[in-house]
């Protein structure tokens, strides 16, 4: 399971000439924090190349629960699946903060892919990567407890968006608790309990719009389901399975 795309972002992986050609096909657009970039079930086919900022990719489950599948950042393209297959949007993309992008009409994007084999190969790799990630997400939801899934998400955020801080790693993209719950596939209450446990054990530190990972080594072990006793690089491990919040 992973919130982030594997490998280099689509725009970054393109040759410079191809990248300029794609951006020239669209128009610039800025999105405010919380603004919907693409909406699930819409029949539009345009794509958005993210030039700056972060957005979440989410869907509504049959129980009406919001589930965050991924985070997309600078250099990535969203909406490409609907542009290619002409089917309704499969997820909602929402700006997490200010986002700058370039909106490219679907017909222009398809023509661009047809004329540039390198771009087509990259898009196919992107489809494959997202499919594999989706398969991993289903396994995670079926087999892992809330604490383990939360530890995996926090580890990713620290490794991909973190900067060294006082005594740990400051996460530069701290998600509010309701978004963390949606990223874990659980309730806000269960995630709050898991966060409290991590704070009490000195693994993380939280505050208003702030998240710092104090013990990344232990957090990784928790994400792997291996912090069940004994010693780790951080010393004794106080977190055991019976202390974990119940799976939700």
CSV table of C-alpha atoms in Angstrom, one decimal:
chain,number,residue,atom,x,y,z
A,1,UNK,CA,0.0,0.0,0.0
A,2,UNK,CA,1.3,3.5,-0.8
A,3,UNK,CA,-0.1,7.0,-0.9
A,4,UNK,CA,2.5,8.1,-3.3
A,5,UNK,CA,3.3,7.2,-6.9
A,6,UNK,CA,6.2,4.9,-7.5
A,7,UNK,CA,9.1,6.3,-9.6
A,8,UNK,CA,9.4,9.7,-11.1
A,9,UNK,CA,6.4,11.9,-11.7
A,10,UNK,CA,4.9,11.8,-15.2
A,11,UNK,CA,6.0,15.3,-16.2
A,12,UNK,CA,9.4,14.9,-14.7
A,13,UNK,CA,10.0,11.6,-16.6
A,14,UNK,CA,9.0,13.2,-20.0
A,15,UNK,CA,11.7,14.6,-22.2
A,16,UNK,CA,11.8,18.4,-21.9
A,17,UNK,CA,10.4,19.0,-25.4
A,18,UNK,CA,7.5,16.6,-24.7
A,19,UNK,CA,6.8,18.2,-21.4
A,20,UNK,CA,6.6,21.7,-22.9
A,21,UNK,CA,4.4,20.4,-25.7
A,22,UNK,CA,1.9,18.9,-23.2
A,23,UNK,CA,1.7,22.0,-21.0
A,24,UNK,CA,1.2,24.2,-24.1
A,25,UNK,CA,-2.0,22.3,-24.9
A,26,UNK,CA,-3.8,23.5,-21.8
A,27,UNK,CA,-4.5,26.6,-19.7
A,28,UNK,CA,-3.3,27.4,-16.2
A,29,UNK,CA,-5.6,27.1,-13.3
A,30,UNK,CA,-5.2,27.6,-9.5
A,31,UNK,CA,-7.2,25.7,-6.9
A,32,UNK,CA,-7.9,26.9,-3.3
A,33,UNK,CA,-7.4,24.5,-0.4
A,34,UNK,CA,-10.3,22.1,-0.2
A,35,UNK,CA,-11.4,22.8,-3.8
A,36,UNK,CA,-12.4,19.8,-5.9
A,37,UNK,CA,-10.2,19.4,-8.9
A,38,UNK,CA,-12.0,16.3,-10.3
A,39,UNK,CA,-15.2,14.8,-9.0
A,40,UNK,CA,-16.1,11.1,-8.8
A,41,UNK,CA,-18.7,10.0,-11.3
A,42,UNK,CA,-18.4,13.1,-13.5
A,43,UNK,CA,-18.3,12.5,-17.2
A,44,UNK,CA,-15.7,15.1,-18.0
A,45,UNK,CA,-12.5,14.0,-19.8
A,46,UNK,CA,-10.0,16.8,-19.2
A,47,UNK,CA,-6.7,16.1,-17.3
A,48,UNK,CA,-4.9,18.3,-14.9
A,49,UNK,CA,-1.1,18.5,-14.7
A,50,UNK,CA,-0.1,19.5,-11.2
A,51,UNK,CA,2.6,22.1,-11.4
A,52,UNK,CA,2.7,22.9,-7.7
A,53,UNK,CA,1.0,21.7,-4.5
A,54,UNK,CA,-0.6,18.5,-3.2
A,55,UNK,CA,-4.0,16.9,-3.8
A,56,UNK,CA,-5.8,13.9,-2.4
A,57,UNK,CA,-7.4,11.1,-4.5
A,58,UNK,CA,-10.5,9.7,-2.7
A,59,UNK,CA,-13.7,7.8,-3.2
A,60,UNK,CA,-16.9,7.2,-1.4
A,61,UNK,CA,-17.5,3.6,-0.3
A,62,UNK,CA,-20.9,1.8,-0.4
A,63,UNK,CA,-21.2,2.7,3.4
A,64,UNK,CA,-20.8,6.3,2.6
A,65,UNK,CA,-17.2,6.4,4.1
A,66,UNK,CA,-14.6,8.5,2.4
A,67,UNK,CA,-11.4,6.7,1.6
A,68,UNK,CA,-8.2,8.4,0.5
A,69,UNK,CA,-6.4,6.2,-2.0
A,70,UNK,CA,-3.4,8.4,-2.9
A,71,UNK,CA,-1.7,11.8,-2.7
A,72,UNK,CA,-0.6,13.5,-6.0
A,73,UNK,CA,1.9,16.3,-6.1
A,74,UNK,CA,4.0,18.4,-8.4
A,75,UNK,CA,4.8,16.8,-11.8
A,76,UNK,CA,1.9,14.3,-11.7
A,77,UNK,CA,-1.1,14.1,-13.9
A,78,UNK,CA,-4.6,13.4,-12.7
A,79,UNK,CA,-7.7,12.5,-14.7
A,80,UNK,CA,-5.9,10.6,-17.4
A,81,UNK,CA,-7.9,7.4,-17.0
A,82,UNK,CA,-11.2,9.1,-17.9
A,83,UNK,CA,-9.5,10.9,-20.8
A,84,UNK,CA,-8.3,7.6,-22.2
A,85,UNK,CA,-11.4,5.4,-21.7
A,86,UNK,CA,-14.2,8.0,-21.8
A,87,UNK,CA,-15.8,6.5,-18.7
A,88,UNK,CA,-17.0,8.4,-15.6
A,89,UNK,CA,-14.4,9.6,-13.1
A,90,UNK,CA,-13.4,6.8,-10.7
A,91,UNK,CA,-12.4,9.1,-7.8
A,92,UNK,CA,-12.4,12.6,-6.5
A,93,UNK,CA,-9.3,14.8,-6.5
A,94,UNK,CA,-9.2,17.6,-3.9
A,95,UNK,CA,-6.6,20.2,-3.3
A,96,UNK,CA,-5.0,19.8,0.1
A,97,UNK,CA,-3.5,23.3,0.0
A,98,UNK,CA,-3.0,25.8,-2.8
A,99,UNK,CA,-2.5,23.9,-6.1
A,100,UNK,CA,-1.4,25.3,-9.4
A,101,UNK,CA,-2.1,23.2,-12.5
A,102,UNK,CA,-2.6,23.1,-16.2
A,103,UNK,CA,-5.9,21.8,-17.5
A,104,UNK,CA,-5.7,19.9,-20.8
A,105,UNK,CA,-8.9,18.9,-22.7
A,106,UNK,CA,-9.3,15.2,-23.1
A,107,UNK,CA,-9.2,15.2,-26.9
A,108,UNK,CA,-6.0,17.1,-27.0
A,109,UNK,CA,-4.4,14.7,-24.4
A,110,UNK,CA,-5.4,11.7,-26.4
A,111,UNK,CA,-3.9,13.3,-29.6
A,112,UNK,CA,-0.8,14.1,-27.6
A,113,UNK,CA,-0.4,10.4,-26.5
A,114,UNK,CA,-1.0,9.1,-30.1
A,115,UNK,CA,1.8,11.3,-31.4
A,116,UNK,CA,4.3,10.7,-28.7
A,117,UNK,CA,5.1,7.0,-27.9
A,118,UNK,CA,7.3,7.9,-24.9
A,119,UNK,CA,4.4,9.6,-23.2
A,120,UNK,CA,2.1,6.7,-24.0
A,121,UNK,CA,4.6,4.2,-22.4
A,122,UNK,CA,4.8,6.4,-19.3
A,123,UNK,CA,1.0,6.6,-19.0
A,124,UNK,CA,0.8,2.8,-19.3
A,125,UNK,CA,3.4,2.4,-16.5
A,126,UNK,CA,1.4,4.8,-14.4
A,127,UNK,CA,-1.8,2.8,-14.9
A,128,UNK,CA,0.0,-0.4,-13.9
A,129,UNK,CA,1.5,1.2,-10.8
A,130,UNK,CA,-1.8,2.5,-9.6
A,131,UNK,CA,-3.5,-0.9,-10.2
A,132,UNK,CA,-0.8,-2.7,-8.2
A,133,UNK,CA,-1.2,-0.1,-5.4
A,134,UNK,CA,-4.9,-0.6,-5.4
A,135,UNK,CA,-4.4,-4.4,-5.0
A,136,UNK,CA,-2.0,-3.7,-2.1
A,137,UNK,CA,-4.6,-1.4,-0.5
A,138,UNK,CA,-7.3,-4.1,-0.6
A,139,UNK,CA,-4.9,-6.6,1.1
A,140,UNK,CA,-4.0,-4.0,3.8
A,141,UNK,CA,-7.6,-3.2,4.6
A,142,UNK,CA,-8.4,-6.9,4.9
A,143,UNK,CA,-5.5,-8.0,7.1
A,144,UNK,CA,-3.9,-5.1,9.0
A,145,UNK,CA,-5.0,-3.3,12.2
A,146,UNK,CA,-5.5,0.4,12.4
A,147,UNK,CA,-2.2,1.0,14.3
A,148,UNK,CA,-0.2,-0.8,11.6
A,149,UNK,CA,-2.0,1.0,8.7
A,150,UNK,CA,-1.5,4.4,10.4
A,151,UNK,CA,2.2,3.7,11.1
A,152,UNK,CA,2.6,2.9,7.3
A,153,UNK,CA,0.9,6.2,6.3
A,154,UNK,CA,2.9,8.3,8.7
A,155,UNK,CA,6.2,6.6,7.6
A,156,UNK,CA,5.4,7.5,4.0
A,157,UNK,CA,4.6,11.1,4.9
A,158,UNK,CA,7.8,11.4,6.9
A,159,UNK,CA,9.9,9.8,4.1
A,160,UNK,CA,8.4,11.6,1.2
A,161,UNK,CA,7.5,15.1,2.6
A,162,UNK,CA,9.5,15.3,5.8
A,163,UNK,CA,12.4,17.6,6.8
A,164,UNK,CA,14.9,17.2,9.7
A,165,UNK,CA,13.6,19.0,12.8
A,166,UNK,CA,14.3,19.2,16.5
A,167,UNK,CA,14.7,15.6,17.6
A,168,UNK,CA,12.9,14.1,14.6
A,169,UNK,CA,11.4,14.6,11.2
A,170,UNK,CA,8.8,17.4,10.7
A,171,UNK,CA,6.1,16.3,8.2
A,172,UNK,CA,5.6,19.1,5.7
A,173,UNK,CA,2.3,17.8,4.6
A,174,UNK,CA,0.4,17.1,7.9
A,175,UNK,CA,-3.0,15.8,7.2
A,176,UNK,CA,-5.9,16.7,9.6
A,177,UNK,CA,-7.3,13.7,11.6
A,178,UNK,CA,-10.3,13.2,9.3
A,179,UNK,CA,-8.0,13.0,6.3
A,180,UNK,CA,-5.6,10.6,8.2
A,181,UNK,CA,-8.7,8.4,9.0
A,182,UNK,CA,-9.7,8.5,5.4
A,183,UNK,CA,-6.2,7.5,4.3
A,184,UNK,CA,-6.1,4.6,6.8
A,185,UNK,CA,-9.6,3.4,5.9
A,186,UNK,CA,-10.9,3.7,9.5
A,187,UNK,CA,-12.9,6.0,11.8
A,188,UNK,CA,-11.6,9.2,13.2
A,189,UNK,CA,-12.1,7.9,16.7
A,190,UNK,CA,-9.9,4.8,16.1
A,191,UNK,CA,-7.2,6.9,14.4
A,192,UNK,CA,-7.3,9.3,17.4
A,193,UNK,CA,-6.7,6.4,19.8
A,194,UNK,CA,-3.8,5.1,17.7
A,195,UNK,CA,-2.2,8.6,17.5
A,196,UNK,CA,-2.6,8.9,21.3
A,197,UNK,CA,-0.7,5.6,21.8
A,198,UNK,CA,2.1,6.8,19.4
A,199,UNK,CA,2.3,10.1,21.3
A,200,UNK,CA,2.5,8.4,24.7
A,201,UNK,CA,5.3,6.1,23.5
A,202,UNK,CA,7.3,9.0,22.1
A,203,UNK,CA,7.0,7.9,18.5
A,204,UNK,CA,5.2,11.0,17.2
A,205,UNK,CA,4.4,14.5,18.3
A,206,UNK,CA,1.3,16.3,17.1
A,207,UNK,CA,-0.2,19.8,17.3
A,208,UNK,CA,-2.5,22.1,15.3
A,209,UNK,CA,-1.5,21.5,11.6
A,210,UNK,CA,1.7,20.0,12.8
A,211,UNK,CA,3.1,16.4,12.9
A,212,UNK,CA,6.6,15.3,13.8
A,213,UNK,CA,8.0,11.8,13.8
A,214,UNK,CA,10.4,11.4,16.7
A,215,UNK,CA,11.3,7.7,16.2
A,216,UNK,CA,11.2,6.8,12.5
A,217,UNK,CA,12.9,3.5,13.0
A,218,UNK,CA,10.2,2.3,15.4
A,219,UNK,CA,7.5,3.7,13.2
A,220,UNK,CA,8.8,1.6,10.3
A,221,UNK,CA,8.8,-1.5,12.4
A,222,UNK,CA,5.2,-0.9,13.4
A,223,UNK,CA,4.3,-0.4,9.8
A,224,UNK,CA,5.8,-3.7,9.0
A,225,UNK,CA,4.0,-5.4,11.9
A,226,UNK,CA,7.3,-6.3,13.6
A,227,UNK,CA,7.3,-4.1,16.7
A,228,UNK,CA,5.9,-6.7,19.1
A,229,UNK,CA,8.5,-6.8,21.8
A,230,UNK,CA,12.2,-7.1,22.5
A,231,UNK,CA,14.6,-4.3,21.3
A,232,UNK,CA,14.8,-2.1,18.2
A,233,UNK,CA,17.3,0.5,17.1
A,234,UNK,CA,15.4,2.9,19.4
A,235,UNK,CA,15.6,0.6,22.5
A,236,UNK,CA,12.9,-1.4,24.2
A,237,UNK,CA,9.6,-1.6,22.4
A,238,UNK,CA,6.7,-0.9,24.7
A,239,UNK,CA,4.0,-1.3,22.0
A,240,UNK,CA,2.5,-4.8,21.9
A,241,UNK,CA,-0.5,-6.2,19.9
A,242,UNK,CA,-2.8,-6.2,23.0
A,243,UNK,CA,-2.4,-2.4,23.2
A,244,UNK,CA,-3.3,-1.7,19.6
A,245,UNK,CA,-6.7,-0.2,18.8
A,246,UNK,CA,-9.1,-2.8,17.4
A,247,UNK,CA,-9.3,-3.2,13.7
A,248,UNK,CA,-12.1,-1.2,12.1
